[in-house]
CSV table of C-alpha atoms and ligand atoms in Angstrom, one decimal:
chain,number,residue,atom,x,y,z
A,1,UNK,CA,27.2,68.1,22.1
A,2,UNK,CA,27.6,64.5,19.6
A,3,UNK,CA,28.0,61.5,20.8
A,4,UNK,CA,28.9,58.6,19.2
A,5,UNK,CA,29.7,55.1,19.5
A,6,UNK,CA,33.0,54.1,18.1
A,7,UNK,CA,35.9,51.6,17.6
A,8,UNK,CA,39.3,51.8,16.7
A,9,UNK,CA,40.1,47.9,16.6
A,10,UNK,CA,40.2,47.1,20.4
A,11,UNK,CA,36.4,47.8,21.6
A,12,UNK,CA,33.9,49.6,21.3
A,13,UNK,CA,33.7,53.5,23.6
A,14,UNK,CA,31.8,56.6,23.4
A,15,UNK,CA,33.3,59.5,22.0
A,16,UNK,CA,32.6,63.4,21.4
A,17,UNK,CA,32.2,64.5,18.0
A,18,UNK,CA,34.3,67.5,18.0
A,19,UNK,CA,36.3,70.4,15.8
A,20,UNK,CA,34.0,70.4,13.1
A,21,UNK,CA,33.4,66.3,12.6
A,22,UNK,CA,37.3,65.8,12.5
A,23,UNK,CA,38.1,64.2,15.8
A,24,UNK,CA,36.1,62.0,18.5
A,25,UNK,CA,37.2,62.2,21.9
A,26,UNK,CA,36.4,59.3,24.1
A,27,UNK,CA,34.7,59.1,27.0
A,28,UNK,CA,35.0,57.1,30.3
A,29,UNK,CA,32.0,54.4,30.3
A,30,UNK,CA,28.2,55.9,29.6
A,31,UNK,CA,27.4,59.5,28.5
A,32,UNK,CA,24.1,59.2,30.8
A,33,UNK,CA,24.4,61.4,33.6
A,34,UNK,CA,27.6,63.4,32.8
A,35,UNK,CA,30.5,62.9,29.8
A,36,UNK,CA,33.9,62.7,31.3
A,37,UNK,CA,36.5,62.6,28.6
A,38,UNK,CA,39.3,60.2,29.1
A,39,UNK,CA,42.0,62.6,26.8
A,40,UNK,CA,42.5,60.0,24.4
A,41,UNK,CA,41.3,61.7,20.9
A,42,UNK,CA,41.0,60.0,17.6
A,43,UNK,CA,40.8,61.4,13.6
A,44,UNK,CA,37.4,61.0,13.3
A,45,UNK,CA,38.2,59.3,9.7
A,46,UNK,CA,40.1,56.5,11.7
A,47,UNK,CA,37.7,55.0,13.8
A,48,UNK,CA,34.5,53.0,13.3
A,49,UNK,CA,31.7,54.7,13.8
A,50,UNK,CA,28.9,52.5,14.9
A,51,UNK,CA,25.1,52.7,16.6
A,52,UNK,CA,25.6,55.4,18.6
A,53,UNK,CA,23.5,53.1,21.8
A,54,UNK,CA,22.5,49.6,22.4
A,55,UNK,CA,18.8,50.2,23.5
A,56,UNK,CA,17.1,47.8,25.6
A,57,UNK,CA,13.7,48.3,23.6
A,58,UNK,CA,13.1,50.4,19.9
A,59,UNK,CA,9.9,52.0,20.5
A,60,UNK,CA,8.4,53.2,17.3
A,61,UNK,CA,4.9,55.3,16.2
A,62,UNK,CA,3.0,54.0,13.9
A,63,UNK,CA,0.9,57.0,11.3
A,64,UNK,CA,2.3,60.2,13.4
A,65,UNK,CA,2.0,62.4,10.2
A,66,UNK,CA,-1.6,63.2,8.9
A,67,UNK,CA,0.1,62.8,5.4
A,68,UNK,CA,1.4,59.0,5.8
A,69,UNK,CA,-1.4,57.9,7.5
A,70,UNK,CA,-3.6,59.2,4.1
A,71,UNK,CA,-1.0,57.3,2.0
A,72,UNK,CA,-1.7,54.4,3.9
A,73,UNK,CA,-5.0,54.5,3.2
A,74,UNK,CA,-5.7,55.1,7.0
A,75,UNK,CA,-7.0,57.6,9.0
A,76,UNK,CA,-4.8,59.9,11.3
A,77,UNK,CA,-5.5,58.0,15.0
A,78,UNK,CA,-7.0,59.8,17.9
A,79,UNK,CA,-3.8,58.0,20.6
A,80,UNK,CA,-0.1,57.3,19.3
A,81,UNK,CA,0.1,53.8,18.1
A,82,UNK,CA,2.8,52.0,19.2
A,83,UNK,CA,5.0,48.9,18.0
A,84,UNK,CA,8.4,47.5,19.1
A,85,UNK,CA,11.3,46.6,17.3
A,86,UNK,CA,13.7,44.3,18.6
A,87,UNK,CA,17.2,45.6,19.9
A,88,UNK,CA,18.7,43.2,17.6
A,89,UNK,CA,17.2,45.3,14.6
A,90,UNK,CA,19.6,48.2,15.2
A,91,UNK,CA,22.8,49.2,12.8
A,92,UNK,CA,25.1,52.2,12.3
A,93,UNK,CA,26.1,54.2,9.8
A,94,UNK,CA,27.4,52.5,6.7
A,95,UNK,CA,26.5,49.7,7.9
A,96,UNK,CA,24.5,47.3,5.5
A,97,UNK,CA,20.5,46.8,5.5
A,98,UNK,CA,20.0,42.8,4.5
A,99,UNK,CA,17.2,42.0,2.5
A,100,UNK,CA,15.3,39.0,3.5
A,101,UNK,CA,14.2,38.7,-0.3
A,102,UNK,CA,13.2,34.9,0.8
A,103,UNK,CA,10.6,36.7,3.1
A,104,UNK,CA,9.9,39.3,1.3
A,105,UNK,CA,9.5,41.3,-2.0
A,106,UNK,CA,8.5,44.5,-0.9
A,107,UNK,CA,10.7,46.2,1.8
A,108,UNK,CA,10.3,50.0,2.1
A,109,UNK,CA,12.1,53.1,3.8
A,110,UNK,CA,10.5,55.3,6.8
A,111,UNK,CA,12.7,58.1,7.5
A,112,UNK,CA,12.3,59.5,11.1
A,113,UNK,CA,13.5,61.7,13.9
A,114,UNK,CA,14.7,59.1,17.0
A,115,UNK,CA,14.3,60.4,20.8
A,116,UNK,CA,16.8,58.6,23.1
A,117,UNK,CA,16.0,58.5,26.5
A,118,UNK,CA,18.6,59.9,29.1
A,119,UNK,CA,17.8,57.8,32.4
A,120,UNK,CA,15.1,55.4,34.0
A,121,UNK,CA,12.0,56.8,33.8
A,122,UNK,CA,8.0,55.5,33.7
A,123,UNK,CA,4.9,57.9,34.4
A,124,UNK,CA,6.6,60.9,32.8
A,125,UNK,CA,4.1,64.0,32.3
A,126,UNK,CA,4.3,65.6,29.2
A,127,UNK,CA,5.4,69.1,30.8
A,128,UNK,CA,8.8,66.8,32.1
A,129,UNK,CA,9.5,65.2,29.0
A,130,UNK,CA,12.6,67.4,28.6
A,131,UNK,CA,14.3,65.7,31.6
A,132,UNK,CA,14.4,62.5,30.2
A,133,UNK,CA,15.3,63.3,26.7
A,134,UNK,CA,19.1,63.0,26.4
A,135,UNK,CA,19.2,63.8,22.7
A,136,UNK,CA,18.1,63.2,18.8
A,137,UNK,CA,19.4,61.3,16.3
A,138,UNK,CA,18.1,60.0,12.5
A,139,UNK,CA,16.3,56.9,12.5
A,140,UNK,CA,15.3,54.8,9.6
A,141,UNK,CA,12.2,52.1,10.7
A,142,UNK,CA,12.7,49.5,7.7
A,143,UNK,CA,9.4,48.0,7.2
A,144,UNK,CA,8.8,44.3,5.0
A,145,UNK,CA,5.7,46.5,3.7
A,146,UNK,CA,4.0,43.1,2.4
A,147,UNK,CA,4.4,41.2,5.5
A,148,UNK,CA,3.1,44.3,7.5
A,149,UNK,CA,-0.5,43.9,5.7
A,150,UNK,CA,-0.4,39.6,5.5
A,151,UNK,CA,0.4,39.6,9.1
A,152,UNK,CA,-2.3,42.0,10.6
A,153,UNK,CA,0.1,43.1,13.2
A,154,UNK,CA,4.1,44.6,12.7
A,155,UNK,CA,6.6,42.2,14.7
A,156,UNK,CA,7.6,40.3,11.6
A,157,UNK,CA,7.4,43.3,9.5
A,158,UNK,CA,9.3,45.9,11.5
A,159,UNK,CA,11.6,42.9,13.2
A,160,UNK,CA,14.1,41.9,10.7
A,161,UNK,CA,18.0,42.1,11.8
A,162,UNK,CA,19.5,45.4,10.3
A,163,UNK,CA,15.6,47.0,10.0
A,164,UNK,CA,16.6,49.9,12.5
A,165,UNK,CA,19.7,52.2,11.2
A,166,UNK,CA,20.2,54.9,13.8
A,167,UNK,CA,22.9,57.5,13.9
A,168,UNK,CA,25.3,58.6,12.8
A,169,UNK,CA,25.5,59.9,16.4
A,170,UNK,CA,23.0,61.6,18.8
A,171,UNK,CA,23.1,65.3,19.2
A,172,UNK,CA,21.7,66.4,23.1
A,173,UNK,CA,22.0,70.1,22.6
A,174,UNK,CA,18.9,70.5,20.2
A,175,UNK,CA,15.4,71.6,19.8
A,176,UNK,CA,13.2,69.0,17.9
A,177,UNK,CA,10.1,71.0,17.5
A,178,UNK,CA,10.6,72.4,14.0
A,179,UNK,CA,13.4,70.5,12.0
A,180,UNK,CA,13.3,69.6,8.6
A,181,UNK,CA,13.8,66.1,7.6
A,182,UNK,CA,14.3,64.5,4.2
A,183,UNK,CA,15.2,60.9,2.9
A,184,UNK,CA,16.9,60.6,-0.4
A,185,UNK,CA,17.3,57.0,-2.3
A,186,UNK,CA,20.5,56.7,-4.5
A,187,UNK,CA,20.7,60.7,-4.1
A,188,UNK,CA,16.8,61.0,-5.6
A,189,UNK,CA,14.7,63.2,-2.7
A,190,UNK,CA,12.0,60.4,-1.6
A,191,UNK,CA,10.5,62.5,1.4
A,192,UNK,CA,10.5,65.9,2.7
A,193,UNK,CA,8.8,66.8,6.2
A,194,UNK,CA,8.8,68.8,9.1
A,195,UNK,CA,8.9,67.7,13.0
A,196,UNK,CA,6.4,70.3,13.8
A,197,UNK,CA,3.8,68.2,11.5
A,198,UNK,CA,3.8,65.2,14.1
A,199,UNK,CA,-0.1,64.7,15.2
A,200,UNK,CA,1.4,63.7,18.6
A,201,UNK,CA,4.3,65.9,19.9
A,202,UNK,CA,7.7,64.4,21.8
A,203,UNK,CA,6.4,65.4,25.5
A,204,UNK,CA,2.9,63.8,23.9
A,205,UNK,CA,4.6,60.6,23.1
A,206,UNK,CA,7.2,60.0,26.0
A,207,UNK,CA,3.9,60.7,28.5
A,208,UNK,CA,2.0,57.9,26.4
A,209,UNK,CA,4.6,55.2,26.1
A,210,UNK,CA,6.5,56.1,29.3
A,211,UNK,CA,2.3,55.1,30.8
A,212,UNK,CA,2.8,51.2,29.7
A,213,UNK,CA,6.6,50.6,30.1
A,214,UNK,CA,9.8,51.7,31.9
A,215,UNK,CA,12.2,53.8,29.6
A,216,UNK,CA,16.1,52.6,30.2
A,217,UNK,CA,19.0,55.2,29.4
A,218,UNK,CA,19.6,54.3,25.7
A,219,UNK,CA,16.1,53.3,24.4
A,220,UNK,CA,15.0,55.0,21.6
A,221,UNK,CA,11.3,56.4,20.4
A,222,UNK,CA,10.8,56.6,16.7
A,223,UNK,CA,8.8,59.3,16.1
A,224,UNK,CA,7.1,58.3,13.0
A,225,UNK,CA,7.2,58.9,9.8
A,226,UNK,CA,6.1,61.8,7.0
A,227,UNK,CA,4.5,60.8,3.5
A,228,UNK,CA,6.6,59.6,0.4
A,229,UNK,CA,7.6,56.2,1.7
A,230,UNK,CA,8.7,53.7,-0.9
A,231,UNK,CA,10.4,50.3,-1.5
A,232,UNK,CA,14.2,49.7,-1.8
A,233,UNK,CA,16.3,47.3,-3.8
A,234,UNK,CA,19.3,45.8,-3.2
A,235,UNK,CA,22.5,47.7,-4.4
A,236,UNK,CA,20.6,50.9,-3.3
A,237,UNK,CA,21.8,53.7,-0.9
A,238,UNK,CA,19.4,55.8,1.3
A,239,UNK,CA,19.8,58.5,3.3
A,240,UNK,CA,18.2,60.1,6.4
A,241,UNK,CA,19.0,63.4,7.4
A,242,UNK,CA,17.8,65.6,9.6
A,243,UNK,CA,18.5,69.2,10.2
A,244,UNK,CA,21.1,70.5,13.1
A,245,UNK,CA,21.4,66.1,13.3
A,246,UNK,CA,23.4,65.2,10.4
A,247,UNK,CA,23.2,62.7,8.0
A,248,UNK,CA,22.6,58.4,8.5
A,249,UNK,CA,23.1,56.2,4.8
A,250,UNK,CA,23.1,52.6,4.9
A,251,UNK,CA,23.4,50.8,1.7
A,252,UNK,CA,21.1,47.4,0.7
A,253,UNK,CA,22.3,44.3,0.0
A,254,UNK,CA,21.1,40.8,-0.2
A,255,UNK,CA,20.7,38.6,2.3
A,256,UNK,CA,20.4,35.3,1.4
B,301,ZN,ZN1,7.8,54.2,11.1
């Protein structure tokens, strides 16, 4: 199943992505822990799509793929390494990634598969990850490269409004162990990777992170990013997709 966040004008609802990506049909308050449809069904081409979930926390890895972690010059680590970015970092698709160019001068792409949690959880073992994974979607953890190295830690960095595109919905029926992902700039293929090359699996990560901190229906894990990263400018469009996922492209503008 899809789910997406929408609007047609008057709020904002969940919806099912149905007959092929033409029509969303909406749902009565939260997909977590059942979907009952409310009959009203909208052409998918007239409605809004937005973040398909307001997380309480954005949970991202930090040099989960052997070959990023070389191109950063750093060793693959022994434990996930983990950052936050703020709720307030999160868009849809199409919406717009802002450049803080007063802030910054170097702001790069990370495409990655995102995890959303299904229901409260902490202390998960690995071998019940499943149960509180309610589905994938494409992530894309916008990183001020520059400040990430001057700061000697990631908040700043990884923090900006509009640094966390997710969507363009999240699909729940899906297995994430072997899917190809790619991220294109301006149509140009920029990386190329598979979720089976993660040093640290899903059930790996949700047991570490789920350790420290209580998961809420809606939050999101990032699962890192493969090799090819590279900086953006503003008036360029990148793309995440991610196979049996779909497609998330946000375009770059200015922001000051
Ligand atoms: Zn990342």
């Amino acid at each position: 199943m899809r789910i997406a966040r929408f609007s047609t004008g008057d709020g904002v609802a969940f919806g099912v992505v149905e007959e092929g990506e033409q029509v969303i049909a909406r749902i009565d308050g939260h997909p977590f822990g059942g979907v009952q449809l409310t009959g009203e069904r909208y052409p998918l081409a007239e409605v809004r799509v937005v973040a398909p979930m307001l997380p309480s926390k954005v949970i991202a890895i930090g040099r989960n793929y052997a070959d990023h972690a070389r191109e950063m010059g750093a060793e693959p680590p022994d434990e996930p390494v983990l950052f936050l970015k703020p709720s307030t970092s999160v868009i849809g698709p199409g919406e717009s990634i802002a450049y803080p160019e007063k802030l910054s001068r170097h702001v790069d792409y990370e495409g990655e598969l995102a995890v959303v949690i299904g229901r409260l959880c902490r202390e998960v073992p690995a071998e019940r990850a499943n149960d509180v994974i309610f589905g994938y979607t494409c992530a894309n953890d916008v990183t001020a490269r520059d400040l990430q190295s001057k700061d000697g830690q990631w908040a700043r960095a990884k923090g900006f409004d509009t640094f966390c595109p997710l969507g363009p919905w999240i699909e729940t029926s899906l297995d994430a162990g072997d899917l190809a992902l790619t991220t294109t700039v301006n149509g140009e293929l920029k990386q190329s990777g598979r979720t089976s090359w993660l040093l640290h699996d899903i059930p790996a990560l949700i047991a570490h992170v789920s350790a420290v901190m209580t998961l809420l229906p809606g939050d999101v894990i990032l699962t890192g990013t493969p090799a090819g990263v590279g900086p953006l400018a503003v008036g360029d469009e990148v793309s995440v997709g991610i196979e049996g996922i779909g497609t998330l492209t946000n375009r770059v503008i200015s922001r000051d």
